[in-house]
Structure formats: C-alpha cells, structure tokens
Amino acid sequence: MRGLSAHMRGLLVSDVKKIELLKALIDGKVYTYYRLSKIVGTNYETVKKNHACSVK
C-alpha cells in the first residue's frame, strides 16, 4: 500500500477502497459502477459491493 499516509496503513484494504470511492464521488458527479472502477483502479464488483456498504 504505497502512497498511503501513516494512519491509513492500518486500515483494511476494503476500507481504503471505500475511502477512495468517496473521494472520487466528492465532486458530486454521477458515475456508473464501471466508470468508478476505472477511476479507483479496482474491479466492477468491488466498487458495487463497497459503494453499497458506504451508502447505508
């Protein structure tokens, strides 16, 4: 997990992906799961699963 701050290194990979997704969504634009997967650099299913968890 290169490029992460010291406090983020202790997070689970799934938590880091959720944070990356939220950062990508902060601009207020609407993205498809496919587009988000390309922005965050992960697969479509991971984006779908993590986005659903962060919306609850």
mmCIF file of C-alpha atoms in Angstrom:
data_model
loop_
_atom_site.group_PDB
_atom_site.id
_atom_site.type_symbol
_atom_site.label_atom_id
_atom_site.label_comp_id
_atom_site.label_asym_id
_atom_site.label_seq_id
_atom_site.Cartn_x
_atom_site.Cartn_y
_atom_site.Cartn_z
ATOM 1 C CA MET A 1 0.000 0.000 0.000
ATOM 2 C CA ARG A 2 2.475 2.575 -1.145
ATOM 3 C CA GLY A 3 1.476 6.200 -1.150
ATOM 4 C CA LEU A 4 -0.774 5.985 1.902
ATOM 5 C CA SER A 5 -0.371 8.153 4.955
ATOM 6 C CA ALA A 6 0.746 6.514 8.193
ATOM 7 C CA HIS A 7 -2.727 6.440 9.739
ATOM 8 C CA MET A 8 -4.239 4.826 6.626
ATOM 9 C CA ARG A 9 -1.760 1.932 6.566
ATOM 10 C CA GLY A 10 -3.581 0.300 9.495
ATOM 11 C CA LEU A 11 -6.889 0.193 7.628
ATOM 12 C CA LEU A 12 -8.210 -2.854 5.856
ATOM 13 C CA VAL A 13 -7.882 -2.863 2.068
ATOM 14 C CA SER A 14 -11.681 -2.707 1.760
ATOM 15 C CA ASP A 15 -11.734 0.402 3.972
ATOM 16 C CA VAL A 16 -9.101 2.057 1.809
ATOM 17 C CA LYS A 17 -11.191 1.282 -1.303
ATOM 18 C CA LYS A 18 -14.264 2.821 0.356
ATOM 19 C CA ILE A 19 -12.281 5.974 1.112
ATOM 20 C CA GLU A 20 -11.025 6.109 -2.485
ATOM 21 C CA LEU A 21 -14.609 5.713 -3.744
ATOM 22 C CA LEU A 22 -15.843 8.517 -1.514
ATOM 23 C CA LYS A 23 -13.013 10.771 -2.707
ATOM 24 C CA ALA A 24 -13.997 10.022 -6.319
ATOM 25 C CA LEU A 25 -17.640 10.889 -5.561
ATOM 26 C CA ILE A 26 -16.890 14.115 -3.680
ATOM 27 C CA ASP A 27 -17.208 16.209 -6.841
ATOM 28 C CA GLY A 28 -20.969 15.490 -6.866
ATOM 29 C CA LYS A 29 -20.989 13.920 -10.319
ATOM 30 C CA VAL A 30 -22.915 10.739 -11.018
ATOM 31 C CA TYR A 31 -20.783 7.833 -12.232
ATOM 32 C CA THR A 32 -21.568 4.317 -13.335
ATOM 33 C CA TYR A 33 -20.039 1.495 -11.318
ATOM 34 C CA TYR A 34 -17.886 0.732 -14.361
ATOM 35 C CA ARG A 35 -16.519 4.300 -14.509
ATOM 36 C CA LEU A 36 -15.871 4.347 -10.762
ATOM 37 C CA SER A 37 -13.967 1.076 -11.067
ATOM 38 C CA LYS A 38 -11.680 2.702 -13.648
ATOM 39 C CA ILE A 39 -11.177 5.848 -11.525
ATOM 40 C CA VAL A 40 -10.385 3.916 -8.335
ATOM 41 C CA GLY A 41 -8.431 1.181 -10.112
ATOM 42 C CA THR A 42 -10.378 -1.838 -8.949
ATOM 43 C CA ASN A 43 -12.889 -4.221 -10.442
ATOM 44 C CA TYR A 44 -16.587 -3.563 -11.009
ATOM 45 C CA GLU A 45 -17.844 -5.990 -8.340
ATOM 46 C CA THR A 46 -15.613 -4.432 -5.665
ATOM 47 C CA VAL A 47 -16.995 -0.990 -6.473
ATOM 48 C CA LYS A 48 -20.568 -2.270 -6.357
ATOM 49 C CA LYS A 49 -20.035 -4.017 -3.022
ATOM 50 C CA ASN A 50 -18.140 -1.154 -1.364
ATOM 51 C CA HIS A 51 -20.443 1.546 -2.682
ATOM 52 C CA ALA A 52 -23.482 -0.294 -1.326
ATOM 53 C CA CYS A 53 -21.766 -0.571 2.070
ATOM 54 C CA SER A 54 -20.874 3.122 2.202
ATOM 55 C CA VAL A 55 -24.385 4.301 1.277
ATOM 56 C CA LYS A 56 -26.160 2.543 4.152
#
